[in-house]
Short mmCIF file of C-alpha atoms and ligand atoms in Angstrom, two decimals:
data_model
loop_
_atom_site.label_atom_id
_atom_site.label_comp_id
_atom_site.label_asym_id
_atom_site.label_seq_id
_atom_site.Cartn_x
_atom_site.Cartn_y
_atom_site.Cartn_z
CA MET A 1 19.81 -5.94 3.65
CA LYS A 2 19.55 -6.00 7.41
CA LEU A 3 19.49 -2.53 8.95
CA ALA A 4 19.12 -1.02 12.39
CA TRP A 5 18.22 2.54 11.57
CA PRO A 6 16.83 4.57 14.50
CA ILE A 7 14.13 6.29 12.48
CA GLU A 8 10.62 7.22 13.55
CA LEU A 9 7.74 8.00 11.20
CA VAL A 10 6.38 11.03 13.01
CA SER A 11 3.34 11.75 10.86
CA THR A 12 1.71 11.41 7.47
CA GLY A 13 -0.49 13.58 5.27
CA VAL A 14 -2.30 13.20 1.96
CA CYS A 15 -3.93 15.21 -0.77
CA LEU A 16 -6.57 13.51 -2.88
CA PRO A 17 -8.20 15.64 -5.59
CA ASP A 18 -11.97 16.11 -5.18
CA ARG A 19 -12.89 14.92 -8.67
CA VAL A 20 -13.94 11.26 -8.58
CA VAL A 21 -13.89 9.56 -11.99
CA LEU A 22 -15.91 6.34 -12.30
CA ASN A 23 -15.13 3.56 -14.77
CA ASP A 24 -18.32 4.33 -16.68
CA HIS A 25 -16.98 7.79 -17.43
CA LEU A 26 -13.93 6.27 -19.16
CA ALA A 27 -16.17 3.86 -21.06
CA GLU A 28 -17.73 6.92 -22.73
CA THR A 29 -14.46 7.71 -24.50
CA VAL A 30 -12.60 4.40 -24.96
CA ASP A 31 -13.76 0.87 -25.71
CA THR A 32 -13.90 -0.53 -22.18
CA SER A 33 -16.42 -1.31 -19.44
CA ASP A 34 -16.79 -1.08 -15.69
CA GLU A 35 -16.90 -4.90 -15.58
CA TRP A 36 -13.59 -5.32 -17.46
CA ILE A 37 -11.76 -2.72 -15.38
CA VAL A 38 -13.01 -4.09 -12.04
CA GLN A 39 -12.25 -7.71 -12.98
CA ARG A 40 -8.80 -7.08 -14.45
CA THR A 41 -7.54 -4.38 -12.11
CA GLY A 42 -9.80 -4.02 -9.05
CA ILE A 43 -10.22 -0.31 -9.80
CA SER A 44 -13.70 1.21 -9.48
CA GLN A 45 -12.77 4.87 -9.46
CA ARG A 46 -9.81 7.22 -9.35
CA ARG A 47 -9.22 10.89 -8.53
CA TRP A 48 -8.29 13.43 -11.17
CA SER A 49 -6.79 16.82 -10.42
CA ALA A 50 -8.75 19.94 -11.17
CA GLU A 51 -7.52 22.40 -13.80
CA GLY A 52 -4.36 24.00 -12.38
CA GLN A 53 -4.07 21.50 -9.52
CA SER A 54 -0.54 20.47 -10.41
CA THR A 55 1.93 18.13 -8.71
CA LEU A 56 3.30 20.97 -6.58
CA ALA A 57 -0.19 21.88 -5.36
CA LEU A 58 -0.89 18.28 -4.37
CA ALA A 59 2.53 17.92 -2.72
CA THR A 60 2.09 21.17 -0.79
CA ASP A 61 -1.29 20.18 0.66
CA ALA A 62 -0.08 16.72 1.67
CA SER A 63 3.07 18.20 3.23
CA ARG A 64 1.15 20.81 5.21
CA GLU A 65 -1.09 18.09 6.60
CA ALA A 66 1.92 15.96 7.60
CA LEU A 67 3.68 18.93 9.22
CA LYS A 68 0.55 19.85 11.15
CA ALA A 69 0.13 16.28 12.37
CA ALA A 70 3.80 16.25 13.42
CA ASP A 71 3.23 19.50 15.32
CA ALA A 72 6.24 20.78 13.37
CA THR A 73 6.86 23.96 11.42
CA PRO A 74 8.50 24.10 7.98
CA GLN A 75 11.58 25.54 9.71
CA ASP A 76 11.93 22.33 11.71
CA LEU A 77 12.79 20.39 8.53
CA ASP A 78 16.38 19.70 7.51
CA ALA A 79 15.72 18.32 4.00
CA ILE A 80 12.96 17.50 1.50
CA VAL A 81 12.85 14.61 -0.97
CA VAL A 82 10.03 14.44 -3.50
CA ALA A 83 9.38 11.24 -5.46
CA THR A 84 7.61 11.96 -8.73
CA ILE A 85 7.55 11.16 -12.45
CA THR A 86 5.29 14.13 -13.13
CA PRO A 87 7.38 17.04 -11.83
CA GLU A 88 5.99 20.56 -11.79
CA HIS A 89 8.50 21.40 -14.58
CA PRO A 90 11.35 19.41 -16.16
CA LEU A 91 13.59 21.93 -14.35
CA PRO A 92 14.00 22.75 -11.45
CA ALA A 93 13.28 19.89 -9.07
CA THR A 94 9.74 20.04 -7.68
CA ALA A 95 11.20 19.67 -4.18
CA THR A 96 12.86 23.08 -4.43
CA LEU A 97 9.55 24.70 -5.32
CA LEU A 98 7.90 22.84 -2.44
CA GLN A 99 10.60 24.14 -0.09
CA ALA A 100 9.76 27.71 -1.14
CA GLU A 101 5.99 27.09 -1.01
CA LEU A 102 6.21 25.76 2.54
CA GLY A 103 8.68 28.46 3.63
CA CYS A 104 11.35 26.11 4.96
CA GLY A 105 14.43 28.25 4.42
CA TRP A 106 17.36 27.09 2.31
CA ILE A 107 17.39 23.41 3.19
CA PRO A 108 18.41 20.80 0.59
CA ALA A 109 15.49 19.72 -1.59
CA TYR A 110 15.63 17.30 -4.49
CA ASP A 111 13.54 14.89 -6.56
CA MET A 112 13.76 11.13 -6.89
CA ALA A 113 12.71 9.57 -10.20
CA ALA A 114 12.07 5.87 -9.57
CA ALA A 115 8.44 5.82 -10.71
CA CYS A 116 6.19 3.67 -8.53
CA SER A 117 9.18 2.66 -6.35
CA GLY A 118 10.00 6.33 -5.93
CA PHE A 119 8.51 6.91 -2.49
CA VAL A 120 10.22 3.85 -0.96
CA TRP A 121 13.53 4.89 -2.50
CA ALA A 122 13.07 8.48 -1.32
CA LEU A 123 12.27 7.24 2.18
CA LEU A 124 15.41 5.07 2.28
CA ASN A 125 17.45 7.95 0.91
CA ALA A 126 16.08 10.37 3.49
CA CYS A 127 16.77 7.88 6.29
CA GLN A 128 20.40 7.71 5.22
CA HIS A 129 20.76 11.47 5.75
CA VAL A 130 19.42 11.02 9.26
CA VAL A 131 21.59 8.00 10.00
CA CYS A 132 24.68 9.84 8.68
CA GLY A 133 23.91 12.84 10.85
CA MET A 134 23.27 15.21 7.95
CA ALA A 135 19.65 15.75 8.97
CA GLU A 136 17.39 15.13 11.94
CA ARG A 137 13.96 15.68 10.47
CA VAL A 138 13.12 15.09 6.79
CA LEU A 139 9.97 15.51 4.73
CA VAL A 140 9.46 12.74 2.16
CA VAL A 141 6.72 13.19 -0.43
CA GLY A 142 5.28 11.07 -3.22
CA ALA A 143 3.24 13.26 -5.56
CA GLU A 144 1.82 12.62 -8.99
CA CYS A 145 -0.39 14.25 -11.56
CA LEU A 146 -0.46 11.16 -13.76
CA THR A 147 -3.36 12.50 -15.81
CA THR A 148 -0.83 14.86 -17.45
CA ILE A 149 1.12 11.91 -18.95
CA THR A 150 -1.81 9.54 -19.54
CA ASP A 151 -3.07 8.99 -23.08
CA MET A 152 -6.82 9.19 -22.65
CA GLN A 153 -7.20 7.42 -26.04
CA ASP A 154 -5.24 4.35 -24.85
CA ARG A 155 -7.63 2.00 -23.05
CA ALA A 156 -4.77 -0.17 -21.78
CA THR A 157 -3.42 2.64 -19.59
CA CYS A 158 -6.02 5.38 -19.14
CA ILE A 159 -8.12 3.16 -16.88
CA LEU A 160 -5.27 2.63 -14.44
CA PHE A 161 -3.96 5.97 -13.28
CA GLY A 162 -4.99 8.69 -10.88
CA ASP A 163 -3.62 11.82 -9.19
CA ALA A 164 -2.63 12.10 -5.51
CA ALA A 165 0.09 13.01 -3.05
CA GLY A 166 1.23 11.56 0.24
CA ALA A 167 3.82 12.91 2.66
CA VAL A 168 5.72 11.63 5.67
CA VAL A 169 7.76 13.44 8.30
CA LEU A 170 10.52 11.25 9.66
CA ARG A 171 13.14 11.90 12.31
CA LYS A 172 15.86 10.32 14.33
CA THR A 173 14.58 8.49 17.41
CA ASP A 174 16.09 7.27 20.66
CA ASP A 175 13.25 4.77 21.10
CA PRO A 176 14.84 1.32 20.66
CA ASP A 177 11.46 -0.15 19.70
CA LYS A 178 11.16 1.95 16.55
CA GLY A 179 13.17 1.88 13.37
CA ILE A 180 13.89 0.43 9.95
CA LEU A 181 14.93 -3.20 10.26
CA ALA A 182 15.59 -4.13 6.64
CA ALA A 183 15.27 -2.83 3.11
CA ARG A 184 15.76 -3.89 -0.49
CA TRP A 185 16.13 -1.81 -3.63
CA GLY A 186 17.13 -2.59 -7.17
CA ALA A 187 16.64 -1.92 -10.85
CA ASP A 188 16.69 -3.92 -14.09
CA GLY A 189 17.53 -1.47 -16.86
CA ASP A 190 17.37 -4.20 -19.51
CA ARG A 191 13.63 -3.97 -19.08
CA GLY A 192 13.72 -0.18 -18.78
CA ARG A 193 11.65 0.50 -21.85
CA LEU A 194 8.68 -1.65 -20.82
CA ILE A 195 7.21 1.48 -19.27
CA MET A 196 8.29 4.75 -20.77
CA ILE A 197 7.47 8.21 -22.02
CA PRO A 198 9.32 8.23 -25.35
CA ALA A 199 9.60 11.99 -25.89
CA GLY A 200 10.42 15.09 -23.92
CA GLY A 201 13.99 14.02 -23.07
CA SER A 202 17.24 14.39 -25.03
CA LYS A 203 16.49 11.45 -27.34
CA HIS A 204 13.28 12.96 -28.65
CA PRO A 205 12.95 16.60 -27.60
CA ALA A 206 9.47 18.04 -27.96
CA SER A 207 8.54 18.73 -31.57
CA HIS A 208 5.40 18.83 -33.67
CA THR A 209 6.09 15.20 -34.62
CA THR A 210 6.41 14.00 -31.02
CA ILE A 211 3.14 15.69 -30.20
CA ASP A 212 1.35 14.38 -33.30
CA GLU A 213 2.56 10.85 -32.52
CA ARG A 214 1.45 11.08 -28.88
CA MET A 215 5.00 10.38 -27.70
CA HIS A 216 4.70 12.48 -24.54
CA TYR A 217 2.33 9.97 -22.99
CA MET A 218 3.23 6.91 -20.94
CA LYS A 219 3.45 3.64 -22.90
CA MET A 220 3.36 0.34 -21.08
CA ALA A 221 3.83 -3.32 -22.00
CA GLY A 222 1.20 -4.31 -19.44
CA ARG A 223 1.47 -8.11 -19.61
CA GLU A 224 5.28 -8.16 -19.23
CA VAL A 225 5.15 -5.68 -16.36
CA TYR A 226 2.41 -7.73 -14.72
CA LYS A 227 4.55 -10.89 -14.69
CA PHE A 228 7.59 -9.03 -13.37
CA ALA A 229 5.50 -7.36 -10.67
CA VAL A 230 4.04 -10.59 -9.27
CA THR A 231 7.36 -12.45 -9.03
CA GLN A 232 9.42 -9.49 -7.90
CA MET A 233 6.93 -8.43 -5.24
CA GLU A 234 6.76 -11.90 -3.76
CA GLU A 235 10.55 -12.23 -3.72
CA VAL A 236 11.09 -8.81 -2.17
CA ILE A 237 8.57 -9.55 0.60
CA ARG A 238 10.33 -12.83 1.43
CA GLU A 239 13.85 -11.43 1.17
CA THR A 240 13.17 -8.36 3.29
CA CYS A 241 11.68 -10.42 6.11
CA ALA A 242 14.58 -12.90 5.88
CA ASP A 243 17.11 -10.04 6.00
CA ALA A 244 15.51 -8.77 9.21
CA GLY A 245 15.34 -12.26 10.68
CA VAL A 246 11.56 -12.08 11.12
CA SER A 247 8.88 -14.43 9.88
CA ILE A 248 6.34 -13.12 7.37
CA ASP A 249 3.75 -14.01 10.01
CA ASP A 250 5.30 -11.41 12.33
CA VAL A 251 4.45 -8.60 9.92
CA LYS A 252 1.25 -6.87 10.98
CA LEU A 253 0.57 -5.14 7.69
CA ILE A 254 1.92 -5.07 4.14
CA VAL A 255 1.50 -1.71 2.42
CA PRO A 256 2.10 -2.46 -1.26
CA HIS A 257 2.20 -0.20 -4.28
CA GLN A 258 -1.35 -0.16 -5.63
CA SER A 259 -0.81 -1.23 -9.26
CA ASN A 260 -3.42 -3.89 -9.87
CA LEU A 261 -5.45 -5.85 -7.31
CA ARG A 262 -4.64 -9.11 -9.11
CA ILE A 263 -0.90 -8.42 -8.85
CA ILE A 264 -1.19 -7.71 -5.12
CA GLU A 265 -3.36 -10.80 -4.51
CA SER A 266 -1.12 -13.17 -6.52
CA ALA A 267 2.13 -11.93 -4.98
CA CYS A 268 0.75 -12.06 -1.43
CA LYS A 269 -0.75 -15.51 -1.96
CA ARG A 270 2.61 -16.83 -3.21
CA ALA A 271 4.33 -15.25 -0.20
CA GLY A 272 1.83 -16.98 2.09
CA LEU A 273 0.05 -13.83 3.20
CA SER A 274 -3.68 -13.57 3.68
CA MET A 275 -5.29 -10.42 2.30
CA GLU A 276 -6.44 -9.37 5.78
CA ARG A 277 -2.87 -8.32 6.36
CA VAL A 278 -2.60 -6.28 3.16
CA LEU A 279 -3.67 -2.66 2.72
CA VAL A 280 -5.69 -2.25 -0.48
CA ASN A 281 -7.19 1.03 -1.67
CA ILE A 282 -6.70 0.69 -5.43
CA ASP A 283 -10.49 0.36 -5.82
CA ARG A 284 -10.84 4.05 -4.88
CA TYR A 285 -7.68 5.70 -6.23
CA GLY A 286 -6.26 3.51 -9.01
CA ASN A 287 -2.52 3.54 -9.53
CA THR A 288 -0.98 6.83 -8.35
CA SER A 289 2.67 5.77 -8.85
CA ALA A 290 4.94 7.42 -6.25
CA ALA A 291 1.93 8.65 -4.25
CA SER A 292 0.49 5.17 -3.89
CA VAL A 293 2.53 3.87 -0.91
CA PRO A 294 2.39 7.05 1.25
CA VAL A 295 -1.36 7.40 0.66
CA ALA A 296 -1.89 3.75 1.63
CA LEU A 297 0.39 4.14 4.65
CA HIS A 298 -1.59 7.17 5.77
CA GLU A 299 -4.83 5.21 5.51
CA ALA A 300 -3.32 2.29 7.40
CA LEU A 301 -2.31 4.52 10.30
CA GLN A 302 -5.52 6.57 10.32
CA SER A 303 -7.76 3.50 10.26
CA GLY A 304 -5.81 1.69 12.99
CA ARG A 305 -4.76 -1.17 10.69
CA CYS A 306 -1.34 -0.77 12.31
CA ALA A 307 -0.27 0.80 15.58
CA PRO A 308 2.93 1.67 17.46
CA GLY A 309 5.09 -1.40 17.96
CA ASP A 310 3.82 -3.17 14.82
CA LEU A 311 5.99 -4.37 11.97
CA VAL A 312 4.90 -2.79 8.70
CA LEU A 313 6.36 -3.71 5.32
CA LEU A 314 6.30 -1.20 2.47
CA VAL A 315 6.86 -2.77 -0.96
CA ALA A 316 6.81 -1.23 -4.42
CA PHE A 317 7.88 -1.83 -8.01
CA GLY A 318 7.58 0.12 -11.23
CA ALA A 319 9.20 1.66 -14.28
CA GLY A 320 12.91 1.24 -14.60
CA LEU A 321 12.14 -1.55 -13.88
CA THR A 322 12.66 -0.75 -10.21
CA TRP A 323 11.68 -2.22 -6.88
CA GLY A 324 12.05 -1.31 -3.24
CA SER A 325 10.97 -2.32 0.24
CA ALA A 326 11.31 -1.13 3.81
CA LEU A 327 10.44 -3.07 6.94
CA LEU A 328 9.54 -0.64 9.73
CA ARG A 329 8.82 -1.06 13.40
CA ILE A 330 6.44 1.92 13.72
O1 UT7 B 401 2.61 0.69 -11.50
C1 UT7 B 401 3.54 -0.24 -11.92
C2 UT7 B 401 3.47 -0.54 -13.35
N1 UT7 B 401 2.22 -0.99 -13.89
C3 UT7 B 401 1.62 -2.17 -13.57
O2 UT7 B 401 1.97 -2.83 -12.63
C4 UT7 B 401 0.56 -2.65 -14.48
C5 UT7 B 401 0.80 -4.09 -14.84
N2 UT7 B 401 -0.13 -4.62 -15.84
C6 UT7 B 401 -1.46 -4.75 -15.60
O3 UT7 B 401 -1.96 -4.37 -14.57
C7 UT7 B 401 -2.29 -5.46 -16.66
O4 UT7 B 401 -1.42 -6.02 -17.61
C8 UT7 B 401 -3.32 -4.51 -17.37
C9 UT7 B 401 -4.42 -4.11 -16.42
C10 UT7 B 401 -2.60 -3.28 -17.92
C11 UT7 B 401 -3.95 -5.24 -18.54
O5 UT7 B 401 -4.63 -6.44 -18.06
P1 UT7 B 401 -4.32 -7.84 -18.73
O6 UT7 B 401 -5.18 -8.82 -18.07
O7 UT7 B 401 -2.84 -8.06 -18.68
O8 UT7 B 401 -4.82 -7.65 -20.20
P2 UT7 B 401 -3.99 -7.78 -21.58
O9 UT7 B 401 -3.08 -6.61 -21.75
O10 UT7 B 401 -3.40 -9.14 -21.68
O11 UT7 B 401 -5.16 -7.66 -22.63
C12 UT7 B 401 -6.20 -8.65 -22.72
C13 UT7 B 401 -7.26 -8.15 -23.66
C14 UT7 B 401 -6.69 -7.61 -24.96
O12 UT7 B 401 -7.60 -7.94 -25.98
P3 UT7 B 401 -7.36 -9.19 -26.96
O13 UT7 B 401 -6.03 -8.93 -27.61
O14 UT7 B 401 -7.32 -10.40 -26.05
O15 UT7 B 401 -8.52 -9.15 -27.88
C15 UT7 B 401 -6.69 -6.12 -24.76
O16 UT7 B 401 -6.79 -5.41 -25.98
O17 UT7 B 401 -7.94 -7.05 -23.05
C16 UT7 B 401 -7.94 -5.94 -23.94
N3 UT7 B 401 -7.95 -4.72 -23.15
C17 UT7 B 401 -9.09 -4.16 -22.73
N4 UT7 B 401 -10.37 -4.49 -22.89
C18 UT7 B 401 -11.31 -3.70 -22.31
C19 UT7 B 401 -6.89 -3.99 -22.72
N5 UT7 B 401 -7.33 -2.94 -22.00
C20 UT7 B 401 -8.69 -3.02 -22.00
C21 UT7 B 401 -9.70 -2.22 -21.44
N6 UT7 B 401 -10.99 -2.59 -21.60
N7 UT7 B 401 -9.43 -1.11 -20.71
#
């Protein structure tokens, strides 16, 4: 849909765990190889959290960096939204714990569970608070400790995921050259079980059986998700630009969810985009779900791949199945 939201991305921050895990390390425990992983996914390495470095710890570090870069204090924030599928605890929302950790005061703080689309959805949600006048400055975080839900015996998934957090401070702006021009979001629940964690919810509460059967780990029908991802990503890129009335050629940089290099390349090729205009960092971090887009956005801004005045398109898809996009004039 076409939008004219007067929102400015003030700053970004990230937290990437120190531990770098190479493909060869995974090949020591499951039947895989560096060659297979690089060819099929584009991933060479990923980061894994240290013992005790939980989602909240990652989110806190990324948020502090974003606040510092915004020259803002925690008290300047009016709300916090955290996108995650690996919350600190099932209850309460990780965002509330982050609020306390940062020392923000009693501002609203809640989580968004839309998997890899989570950060884009959280961003759109946060923007609505600003547009409605319920907040002026909001912290939006995507944070994941995916290693806690990854089955390290399943070669089809354990090669893909990593841990990370990315944060953004956004606020209302009077600058007519900045803002969100268009966005898309949606979900197809019929395909909801293509990526799932079977146990730990009300259907299969934790029990000895659920643990013995490894039901607390993420299961994924990779091929089906792959096909959905390529077509949906291409469509969402086209539709979002059309909604805004801009040509795809006007977009300076696409910042896609980093799921698989082949997915990104195929979708962008179909949309008529050359890879020079696409931010790719999956080779270094793997798939970090809700953290993927904010980490990539941070890198894009830090490296000068996009600058004030540019059109930047965020696009993501994931479990649900969900998708989301946001076209920003930064
Ligand atoms: O974040 C959003 C959600 N997730 C995604 O977007 C992920 C989408 N899916 C994918 O990225 C890809 O489907 C995967 C990377 C997960 C798998 O790649 P693929 O090219 O679709 O492989 P496949 O599942 O069709 O499997 C091909 C073969 C199979 O062997 P057979 O049956 O042909 O003998 C698999 O058992 O590759 C085998 N295989 C592996 N071989 C070596 C699967 N995983 C591995 C592995 N190492 N790690």
